[in-house]
Short mmCIF file of C-alpha atoms in Angstrom, two decimals:
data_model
loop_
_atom_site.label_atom_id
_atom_site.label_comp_id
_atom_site.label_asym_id
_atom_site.label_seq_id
_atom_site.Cartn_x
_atom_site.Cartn_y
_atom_site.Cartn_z
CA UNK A 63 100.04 134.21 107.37
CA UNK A 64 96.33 134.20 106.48
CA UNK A 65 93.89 135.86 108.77
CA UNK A 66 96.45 138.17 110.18
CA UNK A 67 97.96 141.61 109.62
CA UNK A 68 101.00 143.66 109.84
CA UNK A 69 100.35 145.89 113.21
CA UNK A 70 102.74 148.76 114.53
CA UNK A 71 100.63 149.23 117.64
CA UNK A 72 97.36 148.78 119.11
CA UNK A 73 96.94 151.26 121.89
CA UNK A 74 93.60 152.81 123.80
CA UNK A 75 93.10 156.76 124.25
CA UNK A 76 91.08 159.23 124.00
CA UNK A 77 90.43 160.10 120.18
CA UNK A 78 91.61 163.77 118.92
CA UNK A 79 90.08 163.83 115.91
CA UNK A 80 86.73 163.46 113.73
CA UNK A 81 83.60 164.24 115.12
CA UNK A 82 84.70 161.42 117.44
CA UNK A 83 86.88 163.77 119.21
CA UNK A 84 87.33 163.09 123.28
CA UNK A 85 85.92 159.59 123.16
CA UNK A 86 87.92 156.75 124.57
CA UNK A 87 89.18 154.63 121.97
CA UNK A 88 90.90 151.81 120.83
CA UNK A 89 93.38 152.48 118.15
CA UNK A 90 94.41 150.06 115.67
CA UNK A 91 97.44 151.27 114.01
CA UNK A 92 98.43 149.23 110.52
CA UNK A 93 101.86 149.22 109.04
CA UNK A 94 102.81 150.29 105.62
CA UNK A 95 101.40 153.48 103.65
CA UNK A 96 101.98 153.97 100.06
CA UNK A 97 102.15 157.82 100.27
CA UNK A 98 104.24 160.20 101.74
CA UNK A 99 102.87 163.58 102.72
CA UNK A 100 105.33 165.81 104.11
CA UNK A 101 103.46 166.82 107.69
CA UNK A 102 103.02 163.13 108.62
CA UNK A 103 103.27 162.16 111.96
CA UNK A 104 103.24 158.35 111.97
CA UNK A 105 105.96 157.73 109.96
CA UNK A 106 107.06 155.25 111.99
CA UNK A 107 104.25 153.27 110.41
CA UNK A 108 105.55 153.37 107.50
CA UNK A 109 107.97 150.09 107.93
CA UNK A 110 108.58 147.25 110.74
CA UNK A 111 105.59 146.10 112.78
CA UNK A 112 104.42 142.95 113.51
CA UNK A 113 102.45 139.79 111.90
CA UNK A 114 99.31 139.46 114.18
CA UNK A 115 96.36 136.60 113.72
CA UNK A 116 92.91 138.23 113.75
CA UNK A 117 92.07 136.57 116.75
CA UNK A 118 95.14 138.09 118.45
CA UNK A 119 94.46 141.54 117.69
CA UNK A 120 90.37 140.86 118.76
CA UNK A 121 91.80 139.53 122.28
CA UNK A 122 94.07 142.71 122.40
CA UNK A 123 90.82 145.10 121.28
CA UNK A 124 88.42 143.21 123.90
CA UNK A 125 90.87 143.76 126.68
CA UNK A 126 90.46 147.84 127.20
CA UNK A 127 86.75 147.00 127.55
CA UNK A 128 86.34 150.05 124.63
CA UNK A 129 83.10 150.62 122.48
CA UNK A 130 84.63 153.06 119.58
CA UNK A 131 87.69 151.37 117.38
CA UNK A 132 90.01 153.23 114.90
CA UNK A 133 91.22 151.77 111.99
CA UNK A 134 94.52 153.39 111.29
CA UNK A 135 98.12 153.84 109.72
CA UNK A 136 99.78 154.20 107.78
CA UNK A 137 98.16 153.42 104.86
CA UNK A 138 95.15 150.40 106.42
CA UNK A 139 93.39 149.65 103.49
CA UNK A 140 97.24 148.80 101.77
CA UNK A 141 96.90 145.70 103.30
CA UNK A 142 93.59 143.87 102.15
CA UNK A 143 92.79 141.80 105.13
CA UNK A 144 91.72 144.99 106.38
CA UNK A 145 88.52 144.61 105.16
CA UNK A 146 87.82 141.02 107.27
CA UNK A 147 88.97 142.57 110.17
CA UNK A 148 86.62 145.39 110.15
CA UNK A 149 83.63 143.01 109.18
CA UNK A 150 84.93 141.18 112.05
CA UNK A 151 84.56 143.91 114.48
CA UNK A 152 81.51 145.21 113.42
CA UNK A 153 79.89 141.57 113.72
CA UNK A 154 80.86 141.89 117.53
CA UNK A 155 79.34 145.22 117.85
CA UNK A 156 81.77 147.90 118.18
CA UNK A 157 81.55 151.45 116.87
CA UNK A 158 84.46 151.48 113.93
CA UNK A 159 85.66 153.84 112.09
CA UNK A 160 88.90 153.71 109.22
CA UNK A 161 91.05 156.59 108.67
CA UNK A 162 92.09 156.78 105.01
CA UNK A 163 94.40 158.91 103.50
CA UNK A 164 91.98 159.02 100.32
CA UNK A 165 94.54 157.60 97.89
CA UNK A 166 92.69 154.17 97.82
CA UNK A 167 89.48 153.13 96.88
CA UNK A 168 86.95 152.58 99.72
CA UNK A 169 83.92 151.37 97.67
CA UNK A 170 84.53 147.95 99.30
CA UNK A 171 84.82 148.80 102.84
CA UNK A 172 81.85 147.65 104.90
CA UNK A 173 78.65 150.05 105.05
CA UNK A 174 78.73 150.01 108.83
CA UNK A 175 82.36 151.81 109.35
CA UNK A 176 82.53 155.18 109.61
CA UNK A 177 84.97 156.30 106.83
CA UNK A 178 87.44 159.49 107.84
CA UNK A 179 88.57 160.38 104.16
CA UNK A 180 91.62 162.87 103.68
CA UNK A 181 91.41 165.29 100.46
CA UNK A 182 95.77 165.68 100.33
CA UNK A 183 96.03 169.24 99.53
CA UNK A 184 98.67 170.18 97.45
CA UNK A 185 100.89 171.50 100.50
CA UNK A 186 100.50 167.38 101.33
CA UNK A 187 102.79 166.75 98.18
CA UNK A 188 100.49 163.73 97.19
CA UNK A 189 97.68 165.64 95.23
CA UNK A 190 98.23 163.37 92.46
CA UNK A 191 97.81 160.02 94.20
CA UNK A 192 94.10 161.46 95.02
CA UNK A 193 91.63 158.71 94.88
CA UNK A 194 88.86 161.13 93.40
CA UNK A 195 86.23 158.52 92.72
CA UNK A 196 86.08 157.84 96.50
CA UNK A 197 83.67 161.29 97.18
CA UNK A 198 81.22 158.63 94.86
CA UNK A 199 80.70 156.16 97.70
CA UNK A 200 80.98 158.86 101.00
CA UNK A 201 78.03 159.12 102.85
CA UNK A 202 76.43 160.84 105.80
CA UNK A 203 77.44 158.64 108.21
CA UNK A 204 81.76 159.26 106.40
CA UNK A 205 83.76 162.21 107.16
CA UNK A 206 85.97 164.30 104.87
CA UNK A 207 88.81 165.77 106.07
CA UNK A 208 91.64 168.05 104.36
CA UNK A 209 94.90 168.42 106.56
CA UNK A 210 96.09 172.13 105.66
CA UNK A 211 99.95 173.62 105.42
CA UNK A 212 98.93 177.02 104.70
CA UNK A 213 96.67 179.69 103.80
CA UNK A 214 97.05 178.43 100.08
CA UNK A 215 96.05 175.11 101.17
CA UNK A 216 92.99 176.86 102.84
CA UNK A 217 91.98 178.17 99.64
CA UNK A 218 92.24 175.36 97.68
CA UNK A 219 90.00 173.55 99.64
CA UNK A 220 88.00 176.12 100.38
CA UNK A 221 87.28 176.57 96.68
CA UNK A 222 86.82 172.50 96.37
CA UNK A 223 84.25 172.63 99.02
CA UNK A 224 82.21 175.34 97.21
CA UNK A 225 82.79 173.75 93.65
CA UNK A 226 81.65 169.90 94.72
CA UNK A 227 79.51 170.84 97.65
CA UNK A 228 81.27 168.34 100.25
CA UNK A 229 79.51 169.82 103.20
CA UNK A 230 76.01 167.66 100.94
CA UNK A 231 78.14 164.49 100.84
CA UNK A 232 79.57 163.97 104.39
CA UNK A 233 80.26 166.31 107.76
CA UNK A 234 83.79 168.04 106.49
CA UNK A 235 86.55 169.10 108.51
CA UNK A 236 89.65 171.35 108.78
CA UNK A 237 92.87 170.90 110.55
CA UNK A 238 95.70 172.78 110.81
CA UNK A 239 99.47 171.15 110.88
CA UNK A 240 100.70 171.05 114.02
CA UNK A 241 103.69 172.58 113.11
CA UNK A 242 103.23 175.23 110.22
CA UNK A 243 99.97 176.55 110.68
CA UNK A 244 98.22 178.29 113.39
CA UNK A 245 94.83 177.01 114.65
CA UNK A 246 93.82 180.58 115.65
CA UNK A 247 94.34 181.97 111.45
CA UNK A 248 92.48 178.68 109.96
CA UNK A 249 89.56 180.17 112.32
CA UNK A 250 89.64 183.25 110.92
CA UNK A 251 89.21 182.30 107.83
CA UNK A 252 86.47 180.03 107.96
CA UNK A 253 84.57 182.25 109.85
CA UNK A 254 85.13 185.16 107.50
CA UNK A 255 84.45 182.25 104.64
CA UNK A 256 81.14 181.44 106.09
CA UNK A 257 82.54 177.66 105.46
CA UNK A 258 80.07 174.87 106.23
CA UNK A 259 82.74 173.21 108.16
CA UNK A 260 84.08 171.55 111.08
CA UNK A 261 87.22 173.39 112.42
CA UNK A 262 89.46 170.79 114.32
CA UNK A 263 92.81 170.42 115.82
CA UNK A 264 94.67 167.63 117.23
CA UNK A 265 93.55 166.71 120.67
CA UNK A 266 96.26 164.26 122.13
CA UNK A 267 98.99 166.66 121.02
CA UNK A 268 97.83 169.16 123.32
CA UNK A 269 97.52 167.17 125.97
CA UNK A 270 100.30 164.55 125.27
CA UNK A 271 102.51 166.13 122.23
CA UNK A 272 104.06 163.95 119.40
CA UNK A 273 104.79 161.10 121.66
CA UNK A 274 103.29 157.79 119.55
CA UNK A 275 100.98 155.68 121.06
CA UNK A 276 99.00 157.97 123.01
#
């Protein structure tokens, strides 16, 4: 169908990530990613959904009565209607940002989203599907963000960082996952780093766990 997407969920809550963190949100979840990094925790994106017009998802988006919109997946820019929609929603005014797992080019997505990009470390197991020529088009107004397994993970992208700079490009930020690393040592050593980063971790799994949609 033209003018439509593929759509696991649209849901509204309070954002846990990104600078954004704590702001109610709408949350426009995408089906389909072409990469599979072994701490994900929507892989339920990954298949299914359903077919949605553009007008149908704009009714569902205007019904929470929400300024800030994510952009999510999955994988959103894997389906190229993406980019209507978001020109869409900025038109009507909302506060958008796209979450992008870095591994495809955003040098087309419209200037006035706010573009979350993902470095995959190599504890991700998609290193290779990097998108490098993405940290060309980031901005001030763009986030980078590296997802990290482990303390070799930290160092890797501690030692990116330092070689390209990020923290001149766009804000950057560092989050633990959930499961294998804790928030408390990722602290540690960014502070004893003297990192010019944003430490984060997940806010709607503390208050609400791995339950999707929330």
């Amino acid at each position: 169908m033209k003018d439509a997407l593929r759509i696991t969920e649209i849901f509204c809550s309070l954002q846990g990530e990104t600078t954004r963190m704590g702001l109610p949100t709408v949350f426009v979840r995408l089906t389909g990613c072409p990469l599979r990094c072994g701490y994900c925790d929507s892989a339920y994106a990954f298949t299914g959904g359903e077919t949605q017009s553009f007008q149908t998802i704009l009714d569902k988006i205007a019904s929470f009565n929400t300024h800030h919109i994510c952009i999510t997946g999955g994988e959103p820019l894997a389906q190229k209607g993406v980019h209507e929609l978001m020109r869409l929603l900025c038109d009507a005014g909302y506060s958008l940002s796209l979450e992008t797992s870095g591994a495809l080019s955003i040098a087309d997505v419209d200037p006035r989203v706010s573009r979350i990009l993902d470095i995959k470390t190599p504890g991700s197991g998609e290193l290779a599907k990097m998108h490098w020529e993405n940290l060309d088009y980031v901005n001030k107004a763009d986030e980078i963000k590296f997802v990290l397994c482990d303390r070799g993970d930290y160092e890797w992208a501690r030692d990116l960082i330092r070689e390209r700079r990020l923290e001149t490009l766009a804000p950057v930020l560092m989050s633990p996952v959930w499961e294998t690393l804790q928030p408390a040592n990722l602290a540690a050593w960014v502070l004893e780093d003297h990192l010019p980063v944003r430490m984060q971790v997940q806010l709607h799994k503390i208050l609400w766990g791995e339950r999707p949609g929330v």
